[in-house]
Amino acid sequence: MCKGVKPEDESYNIDKSYENIRNYIRDNNIKFNEVNRIIKLSTKISNRIMIEKN
């Protein structure tokens, strides 16, 4: 947690970020496969391997 940031503020910011991402995906008609590809490319290789296994 950041100094001076209350937990409820941090939670709000995370929720707002997810909301913005959901809206962007919806507004730009991005398909599941494209979202999946973007997430994998923006993830560390060790985590990517775990994602691929699941």
mmJSON file of the N, C-alpha and C atoms, coordinates in Angstrom:
{"data_MODEL":{"atom_site":{
"group_PDB":["ATOM","ATOM","ATOM","ATOM","ATOM","ATOM","ATOM","ATOM","ATOM","ATOM","ATOM","ATOM","ATOM","ATOM","ATOM","ATOM","ATOM","ATOM","ATOM","ATOM","ATOM","ATOM","ATOM","ATOM","ATOM","ATOM","ATOM","ATOM","ATOM","ATOM","ATOM","ATOM","ATOM","ATOM","ATOM","ATOM","ATOM","ATOM","ATOM","ATOM","ATOM","ATOM","ATOM","ATOM","ATOM","ATOM","ATOM","ATOM","ATOM","ATOM","ATOM","ATOM","ATOM","ATOM","ATOM","ATOM","ATOM","ATOM","ATOM","ATOM","ATOM","ATOM","ATOM","ATOM","ATOM","ATOM","ATOM","ATOM","ATOM","ATOM","ATOM","ATOM","ATOM","ATOM","ATOM","ATOM","ATOM","ATOM","ATOM","ATOM","ATOM","ATOM","ATOM","ATOM","ATOM","ATOM","ATOM","ATOM","ATOM","ATOM","ATOM","ATOM","ATOM","ATOM","ATOM","ATOM","ATOM","ATOM","ATOM","ATOM","ATOM","ATOM","ATOM","ATOM","ATOM","ATOM","ATOM","ATOM","ATOM","ATOM","ATOM","ATOM","ATOM","ATOM","ATOM","ATOM","ATOM","ATOM","ATOM","ATOM","ATOM","ATOM","ATOM","ATOM","ATOM","ATOM","ATOM","ATOM","ATOM","ATOM","ATOM","ATOM","ATOM","ATOM","ATOM","ATOM","ATOM","ATOM","ATOM","ATOM","ATOM","ATOM","ATOM","ATOM","ATOM","ATOM","ATOM","ATOM","ATOM","ATOM","ATOM","ATOM","ATOM","ATOM","ATOM","ATOM","ATOM","ATOM","ATOM","ATOM","ATOM","ATOM"],
"id":[1,2,3,4,5,6,7,8,9,10,11,12,13,14,15,16,17,18,19,20,21,22,23,24,25,26,27,28,29,30,31,32,33,34,35,36,37,38,39,40,41,42,43,44,45,46,47,48,49,50,51,52,53,54,55,56,57,58,59,60,61,62,63,64,65,66,67,68,69,70,71,72,73,74,75,76,77,78,79,80,81,82,83,84,85,86,87,88,89,90,91,92,93,94,95,96,97,98,99,100,101,102,103,104,105,106,107,108,109,110,111,112,113,114,115,116,117,118,119,120,121,122,123,124,125,126,127,128,129,130,131,132,133,134,135,136,137,138,139,140,141,142,143,144,145,146,147,148,149,150,151,152,153,154,155,156,157,158,159,160,161,162],
"type_symbol":["N","C","C","N","C","C","N","C","C","N","C","C","N","C","C","N","C","C","N","C","C","N","C","C","N","C","C","N","C","C","N","C","C","N","C","C","N","C","C","N","C","C","N","C","C","N","C","C","N","C","C","N","C","C","N","C","C","N","C","C","N","C","C","N","C","C","N","C","C","N","C","C","N","C","C","N","C","C","N","C","C","N","C","C","N","C","C","N","C","C","N","C","C","N","C","C","N","C","C","N","C","C","N","C","C","N","C","C","N","C","C","N","C","C","N","C","C","N","C","C","N","C","C","N","C","C","N","C","C","N","C","C","N","C","C","N","C","C","N","C","C","N","C","C","N","C","C","N","C","C","N","C","C","N","C","C","N","C","C","N","C","C"],
"label_atom_id":["N","CA","C","N","CA","C","N","CA","C","N","CA","C","N","CA","C","N","CA","C","N","CA","C","N","CA","C","N","CA","C","N","CA","C","N","CA","C","N","CA","C","N","CA","C","N","CA","C","N","CA","C","N","CA","C","N","CA","C","N","CA","C","N","CA","C","N","CA","C","N","CA","C","N","CA","C","N","CA","C","N","CA","C","N","CA","C","N","CA","C","N","CA","C","N","CA","C","N","CA","C","N","CA","C","N","CA","C","N","CA","C","N","CA","C","N","CA","C","N","CA","C","N","CA","C","N","CA","C","N","CA","C","N","CA","C","N","CA","C","N","CA","C","N","CA","C","N","CA","C","N","CA","C","N","CA","C","N","CA","C","N","CA","C","N","CA","C","N","CA","C","N","CA","C","N","CA","C","N","CA","C","N","CA","C","N","CA","C"],
"label_alt_id":[null,null,null,null,null,null,null,null,null,null,null,null,null,null,null,null,null,null,null,null,null,null,null,null,null,null,null,null,null,null,null,null,null,null,null,null,null,null,null,null,null,null,null,null,null,null,null,null,null,null,null,null,null,null,null,null,null,null,null,null,null,null,null,null,null,null,null,null,null,null,null,null,null,null,null,null,null,null,null,null,null,null,null,null,null,null,null,null,null,null,null,null,null,null,null,null,null,null,null,null,null,null,null,null,null,null,null,null,null,null,null,null,null,null,null,null,null,null,null,null,null,null,null,null,null,null,null,null,null,null,null,null,null,null,null,null,null,null,null,null,null,null,null,null,null,null,null,null,null,null,null,null,null,null,null,null,null,null,null,null,null,null],
"label_comp_id":["MET","MET","MET","CYS","CYS","CYS","LYS","LYS","LYS","GLY","GLY","GLY","VAL","VAL","VAL","LYS","LYS","LYS","PRO","PRO","PRO","GLU","GLU","GLU","ASP","ASP","ASP","GLU","GLU","GLU","SER","SER","SER","TYR","TYR","TYR","ASN","ASN","ASN","ILE","ILE","ILE","ASP","ASP","ASP","LYS","LYS","LYS","SER","SER","SER","TYR","TYR","TYR","GLU","GLU","GLU","ASN","ASN","ASN","ILE","ILE","ILE","ARG","ARG","ARG","ASN","ASN","ASN","TYR","TYR","TYR","ILE","ILE","ILE","ARG","ARG","ARG","ASP","ASP","ASP","ASN","ASN","ASN","ASN","ASN","ASN","ILE","ILE","ILE","LYS","LYS","LYS","PHE","PHE","PHE","ASN","ASN","ASN","GLU","GLU","GLU","VAL","VAL","VAL","ASN","ASN","ASN","ARG","ARG","ARG","ILE","ILE","ILE","ILE","ILE","ILE","LYS","LYS","LYS","LEU","LEU","LEU","SER","SER","SER","THR","THR","THR","LYS","LYS","LYS","ILE","ILE","ILE","SER","SER","SER","ASN","ASN","ASN","ARG","ARG","ARG","ILE","ILE","ILE","MET","MET","MET","ILE","ILE","ILE","GLU","GLU","GLU","LYS","LYS","LYS","ASN","ASN","ASN"],
"label_asym_id":["A","A","A","A","A","A","A","A","A","A","A","A","A","A","A","A","A","A","A","A","A","A","A","A","A","A","A","A","A","A","A","A","A","A","A","A","A","A","A","A","A","A","A","A","A","A","A","A","A","A","A","A","A","A","A","A","A","A","A","A","A","A","A","A","A","A","A","A","A","A","A","A","A","A","A","A","A","A","A","A","A","A","A","A","A","A","A","A","A","A","A","A","A","A","A","A","A","A","A","A","A","A","A","A","A","A","A","A","A","A","A","A","A","A","A","A","A","A","A","A","A","A","A","A","A","A","A","A","A","A","A","A","A","A","A","A","A","A","A","A","A","A","A","A","A","A","A","A","A","A","A","A","A","A","A","A","A","A","A","A","A","A"],
"label_entity_id":["1","1","1","1","1","1","1","1","1","1","1","1","1","1","1","1","1","1","1","1","1","1","1","1","1","1","1","1","1","1","1","1","1","1","1","1","1","1","1","1","1","1","1","1","1","1","1","1","1","1","1","1","1","1","1","1","1","1","1","1","1","1","1","1","1","1","1","1","1","1","1","1","1","1","1","1","1","1","1","1","1","1","1","1","1","1","1","1","1","1","1","1","1","1","1","1","1","1","1","1","1","1","1","1","1","1","1","1","1","1","1","1","1","1","1","1","1","1","1","1","1","1","1","1","1","1","1","1","1","1","1","1","1","1","1","1","1","1","1","1","1","1","1","1","1","1","1","1","1","1","1","1","1","1","1","1","1","1","1","1","1","1"],
"label_seq_id":[1,1,1,2,2,2,3,3,3,4,4,4,5,5,5,6,6,6,7,7,7,8,8,8,9,9,9,10,10,10,11,11,11,12,12,12,13,13,13,14,14,14,15,15,15,16,16,16,17,17,17,18,18,18,19,19,19,20,20,20,21,21,21,22,22,22,23,23,23,24,24,24,25,25,25,26,26,26,27,27,27,28,28,28,29,29,29,30,30,30,31,31,31,32,32,32,33,33,33,34,34,34,35,35,35,36,36,36,37,37,37,38,38,38,39,39,39,40,40,40,41,41,41,42,42,42,43,43,43,44,44,44,45,45,45,46,46,46,47,47,47,48,48,48,49,49,49,50,50,50,51,51,51,52,52,52,53,53,53,54,54,54],
"pdbx_PDB_ins_code":[null,null,null,null,null,null,null,null,null,null,null,null,null,null,null,null,null,null,null,null,null,null,null,null,null,null,null,null,null,null,null,null,null,null,null,null,null,null,null,null,null,null,null,null,null,null,null,null,null,null,null,null,null,null,null,null,null,null,null,null,null,null,null,null,null,null,null,null,null,null,null,null,null,null,null,null,null,null,null,null,null,null,null,null,null,null,null,null,null,null,null,null,null,null,null,null,null,null,null,null,null,null,null,null,null,null,null,null,null,null,null,null,null,null,null,null,null,null,null,null,null,null,null,null,null,null,null,null,null,null,null,null,null,null,null,null,null,null,null,null,null,null,null,null,null,null,null,null,null,null,null,null,null,null,null,null,null,null,null,null,null,null],
"Cartn_x":[0.846,0.0,0.89,0.473,1.234,1.065,2.115,2.033,0.962,0.165,-0.849,-2.111,-2.15,-3.335,-4.106,-5.355,-6.192,-6.59,-6.728,-7.105,-8.359,-9.334,-10.573,-10.33,-9.396,-9.047,-8.385,-7.462,-6.747,-7.724,-8.656,-9.66,-10.522,-10.898,-11.698,-10.934,-9.641,-8.829,-8.719,-8.569,-8.49,-9.816,-10.919,-12.244,-12.459,-12.037,-12.195,-11.351,-10.144,-9.279,-9.928,-10.453,-11.124,-12.336,-13.064,-14.229,-13.791,-12.72,-12.211,-11.765,-11.12,-10.666,-11.864,-12.849,-14.06,-14.739,-14.853,-15.486,-14.693,-13.37,-12.521,-12.703,-12.711,-12.901,-14.261,-15.291,-16.646,-16.761,-16.28,-16.416,-15.659,-14.571,-13.754,-14.004,-15.025,-15.438,-14.256,-13.44,-12.272,-12.731,-12.307,-12.716,-11.853,-12.384,-11.701,-10.279,-10.091,-8.758,-7.752,-8.181,-7.288,-6.949,-7.944,-7.702,-6.735,-6.969,-6.116,-4.674,-4.494,-3.156,-2.459,-3.186,-2.617,-2.179,-3.02,-2.675,-1.418,-1.344,-0.164,1.095,1.001,2.176,2.637,1.732,2.094,2.445,2.601,2.885,4.301,4.944,6.277,6.227,7.341,7.389,7.053,7.502,7.202,5.7,5.024,3.571,2.858,3.428,2.844,2.811,3.878,3.944,2.825,2.6,1.515,0.156,-0.03,-1.294,-1.531,-0.494,-0.61,-0.971,-0.439,-0.72,-2.181,-2.789,-4.187,-5.028],
"Cartn_y":[-1.179,0.0,1.24,2.278,3.524,4.31,5.057,5.906,6.968,7.175,8.21,7.834,6.619,6.167,5.215,5.528,4.664,3.426,2.276,1.047,1.204,1.939,2.096,2.926,3.874,4.653,3.76,2.915,2.013,1.043,0.516,-0.404,0.3,1.531,2.308,2.483,2.811,3.022,1.75,0.611,-0.668,-0.952,-0.769,-0.985,-0.053,1.197,2.171,1.761,1.258,0.805,-0.346,-1.328,-2.456,-1.983,-1.041,-0.502,0.166,0.936,1.604,0.586,-0.467,-1.518,-2.218,-2.586,-3.236,-2.348,-1.067,-0.135,-0.03,0.025,0.117,-1.117,-2.288,-3.541,-3.539,-3.159,-3.12,-2.079,-0.867,0.229,-0.035,-0.777,-1.05,-2.436,-3.108,-4.417,-5.392,-5.412,-6.288,-7.685,-8.675,-10.061,-10.72,-11.806,-12.529,-12.917,-13.451,-13.904,-12.761,-11.592,-10.429,-9.971,-9.94,-9.576,-10.581,-11.847,-12.909,-12.727,-12.423,-12.224,-11.027,-9.935,-8.728,-9.011,-9.72,-10.049,-10.897,-11.894,-12.763,-11.986,-11.099,-10.33,-9.329,-8.916,-7.933,-8.586,-9.9,-10.661,-11.215,-11.3,-11.906,-13.318,-13.753,-15.064,-16.198,-16.118,-17.188,-17.287,-16.151,-16.158,-16.591,-16.238,-16.657,-18.17,-18.813,-20.278,-20.866,-20.308,-20.798,-20.569,-19.435,-19.144,-20.169,-20.456,-21.409,-22.806,-23.194,-24.527,-24.659,-23.555,-23.587,-23.317],
"Cartn_z":[0.0,0.0,0.0,-0.646,-0.714,0.576,0.941,2.13,1.942,2.972,2.926,2.168,1.634,0.906,1.8,2.038,2.867,2.07,2.747,2.033,1.186,1.692,0.917,-0.347,-0.291,-1.487,-2.525,-2.054,-2.955,-3.616,-2.836,-3.363,-4.411,-4.144,-5.102,-6.407,-6.302,-7.501,-8.329,-7.664,-8.375,-9.069,-8.349,-8.942,-10.131,-10.008,-11.092,-12.293,-12.043,-13.137,-13.887,-13.144,-13.79,-14.588,-14.032,-14.743,-16.049,-15.993,-17.199,-18.238,-17.795,-18.717,-19.347,-18.527,-19.055,-20.094,-19.791,-20.731,-22.021,-21.919,-23.11,-23.988,-23.366,-24.11,-24.799,-24.074,-24.637,-25.748,-25.48,-26.445,-27.74,-27.653,-28.837,-29.41,-28.86,-29.36,-29.468,-28.415,-28.4,-27.979,-28.719,-28.486,-27.414,-26.842,-25.768,-26.152,-27.347,-27.757,-27.771,-28.17,-28.195,-26.777,-25.901,-24.502,-23.879,-24.135,-23.614,-24.091,-25.363,-25.937,-25.286,-25.099,-24.49,-23.054,-22.309,-20.922,-20.878,-21.733,-21.753,-22.105,-23.082,-23.503,-22.446,-21.569,-20.546,-19.209,-19.219,-18.008,-18.058,-16.888,-16.821,-17.392,-17.976,-18.63,-17.665,-16.416,-15.453,-15.201,-15.14,-14.953,-16.225,-17.373,-18.655,-18.763,-18.318,-18.361,-17.514,-16.32,-15.459,-16.114,-16.777,-17.461,-18.561,-19.336,-20.442,-19.945,-18.786,-18.239,-17.835,-17.419,-16.985,-18.172],
"occupancy":[1.0,1.0,1.0,1.0,1.0,1.0,1.0,1.0,1.0,1.0,1.0,1.0,1.0,1.0,1.0,1.0,1.0,1.0,1.0,1.0,1.0,1.0,1.0,1.0,1.0,1.0,1.0,1.0,1.0,1.0,1.0,1.0,1.0,1.0,1.0,1.0,1.0,1.0,1.0,1.0,1.0,1.0,1.0,1.0,1.0,1.0,1.0,1.0,1.0,1.0,1.0,1.0,1.0,1.0,1.0,1.0,1.0,1.0,1.0,1.0,1.0,1.0,1.0,1.0,1.0,1.0,1.0,1.0,1.0,1.0,1.0,1.0,1.0,1.0,1.0,1.0,1.0,1.0,1.0,1.0,1.0,1.0,1.0,1.0,1.0,1.0,1.0,1.0,1.0,1.0,1.0,1.0,1.0,1.0,1.0,1.0,1.0,1.0,1.0,1.0,1.0,1.0,1.0,1.0,1.0,1.0,1.0,1.0,1.0,1.0,1.0,1.0,1.0,1.0,1.0,1.0,1.0,1.0,1.0,1.0,1.0,1.0,1.0,1.0,1.0,1.0,1.0,1.0,1.0,1.0,1.0,1.0,1.0,1.0,1.0,1.0,1.0,1.0,1.0,1.0,1.0,1.0,1.0,1.0,1.0,1.0,1.0,1.0,1.0,1.0,1.0,1.0,1.0,1.0,1.0,1.0,1.0,1.0,1.0,1.0,1.0,1.0],
"B_iso_or_equiv":[0.0,0.0,0.0,0.0,0.0,0.0,0.0,0.0,0.0,0.0,0.0,0.0,0.0,0.0,0.0,0.0,0.0,0.0,0.0,0.0,0.0,0.0,0.0,0.0,0.0,0.0,0.0,0.0,0.0,0.0,0.0,0.0,0.0,0.0,0.0,0.0,0.0,0.0,0.0,0.0,0.0,0.0,0.0,0.0,0.0,0.0,0.0,0.0,0.0,0.0,0.0,0.0,0.0,0.0,0.0,0.0,0.0,0.0,0.0,0.0,0.0,0.0,0.0,0.0,0.0,0.0,0.0,0.0,0.0,0.0,0.0,0.0,0.0,0.0,0.0,0.0,0.0,0.0,0.0,0.0,0.0,0.0,0.0,0.0,0.0,0.0,0.0,0.0,0.0,0.0,0.0,0.0,0.0,0.0,0.0,0.0,0.0,0.0,0.0,0.0,0.0,0.0,0.0,0.0,0.0,0.0,0.0,0.0,0.0,0.0,0.0,0.0,0.0,0.0,0.0,0.0,0.0,0.0,0.0,0.0,0.0,0.0,0.0,0.0,0.0,0.0,0.0,0.0,0.0,0.0,0.0,0.0,0.0,0.0,0.0,0.0,0.0,0.0,0.0,0.0,0.0,0.0,0.0,0.0,0.0,0.0,0.0,0.0,0.0,0.0,0.0,0.0,0.0,0.0,0.0,0.0,0.0,0.0,0.0,0.0,0.0,0.0],
"pdbx_formal_charge":[null,null,null,null,null,null,null,null,null,null,null,null,null,null,null,null,null,null,null,null,null,null,null,null,null,null,null,null,null,null,null,null,null,null,null,null,null,null,null,null,null,null,null,null,null,null,null,null,null,null,null,null,null,null,null,null,null,null,null,null,null,null,null,null,null,null,null,null,null,null,null,null,null,null,null,null,null,null,null,null,null,null,null,null,null,null,null,null,null,null,null,null,null,null,null,null,null,null,null,null,null,null,null,null,null,null,null,null,null,null,null,null,null,null,null,null,null,null,null,null,null,null,null,null,null,null,null,null,null,null,null,null,null,null,null,null,null,null,null,null,null,null,null,null,null,null,null,null,null,null,null,null,null,null,null,null,null,null,null,null,null,null],
"auth_seq_id":[1,1,1,2,2,2,3,3,3,4,4,4,5,5,5,6,6,6,7,7,7,8,8,8,9,9,9,10,10,10,11,11,11,12,12,12,13,13,13,14,14,14,15,15,15,16,16,16,17,17,17,18,18,18,19,19,19,20,20,20,21,21,21,22,22,22,23,23,23,24,24,24,25,25,25,26,26,26,27,27,27,28,28,28,29,29,29,30,30,30,31,31,31,32,32,32,33,33,33,34,34,34,35,35,35,36,36,36,37,37,37,38,38,38,39,39,39,40,40,40,41,41,41,42,42,42,43,43,43,44,44,44,45,45,45,46,46,46,47,47,47,48,48,48,49,49,49,50,50,50,51,51,51,52,52,52,53,53,53,54,54,54],
"auth_comp_id":["MET","MET","MET","CYS","CYS","CYS","LYS","LYS","LYS","GLY","GLY","GLY","VAL","VAL","VAL","LYS","LYS","LYS","PRO","PRO","PRO","GLU","GLU","GLU","ASP","ASP","ASP","GLU","GLU","GLU","SER","SER","SER","TYR","TYR","TYR","ASN","ASN","ASN","ILE","ILE","ILE","ASP","ASP","ASP","LYS","LYS","LYS","SER","SER","SER","TYR","TYR","TYR","GLU","GLU","GLU","ASN","ASN","ASN","ILE","ILE","ILE","ARG","ARG","ARG","ASN","ASN","ASN","TYR","TYR","TYR","ILE","ILE","ILE","ARG","ARG","ARG","ASP","ASP","ASP","ASN","ASN","ASN","ASN","ASN","ASN","ILE","ILE","ILE","LYS","LYS","LYS","PHE","PHE","PHE","ASN","ASN","ASN","GLU","GLU","GLU","VAL","VAL","VAL","ASN","ASN","ASN","ARG","ARG","ARG","ILE","ILE","ILE","ILE","ILE","ILE","LYS","LYS","LYS","LEU","LEU","LEU","SER","SER","SER","THR","THR","THR","LYS","LYS","LYS","ILE","ILE","ILE","SER","SER","SER","ASN","ASN","ASN","ARG","ARG","ARG","ILE","ILE","ILE","MET","MET","MET","ILE","ILE","ILE","GLU","GLU","GLU","LYS","LYS","LYS","ASN","ASN","ASN"],
"auth_asym_id":["A","A","A","A","A","A","A","A","A","A","A","A","A","A","A","A","A","A","A","A","A","A","A","A","A","A","A","A","A","A","A","A","A","A","A","A","A","A","A","A","A","A","A","A","A","A","A","A","A","A","A","A","A","A","A","A","A","A","A","A","A","A","A","A","A","A","A","A","A","A","A","A","A","A","A","A","A","A","A","A","A","A","A","A","A","A","A","A","A","A","A","A","A","A","A","A","A","A","A","A","A","A","A","A","A","A","A","A","A","A","A","A","A","A","A","A","A","A","A","A","A","A","A","A","A","A","A","A","A","A","A","A","A","A","A","A","A","A","A","A","A","A","A","A","A","A","A","A","A","A","A","A","A","A","A","A","A","A","A","A","A","A"],
"auth_atom_id":["N","CA","C","N","CA","C","N","CA","C","N","CA","C","N","CA","C","N","CA","C","N","CA","C","N","CA","C","N","CA","C","N","CA","C","N","CA","C","N","CA","C","N","CA","C","N","CA","C","N","CA","C","N","CA","C","N","CA","C","N","CA","C","N","CA","C","N","CA","C","N","CA","C","N","CA","C","N","CA","C","N","CA","C","N","CA","C","N","CA","C","N","CA","C","N","CA","C","N","CA","C","N","CA","C","N","CA","C","N","CA","C","N","CA","C","N","CA","C","N","CA","C","N","CA","C","N","CA","C","N","CA","C","N","CA","C","N","CA","C","N","CA","C","N","CA","C","N","CA","C","N","CA","C","N","CA","C","N","CA","C","N","CA","C","N","CA","C","N","CA","C","N","CA","C","N","CA","C","N","CA","C","N","CA","C","N","CA","C"],
"pdbx_PDB_model_num":[1,1,1,1,1,1,1,1,1,1,1,1,1,1,1,1,1,1,1,1,1,1,1,1,1,1,1,1,1,1,1,1,1,1,1,1,1,1,1,1,1,1,1,1,1,1,1,1,1,1,1,1,1,1,1,1,1,1,1,1,1,1,1,1,1,1,1,1,1,1,1,1,1,1,1,1,1,1,1,1,1,1,1,1,1,1,1,1,1,1,1,1,1,1,1,1,1,1,1,1,1,1,1,1,1,1,1,1,1,1,1,1,1,1,1,1,1,1,1,1,1,1,1,1,1,1,1,1,1,1,1,1,1,1,1,1,1,1,1,1,1,1,1,1,1,1,1,1,1,1,1,1,1,1,1,1,1,1,1,1,1,1]
}}}
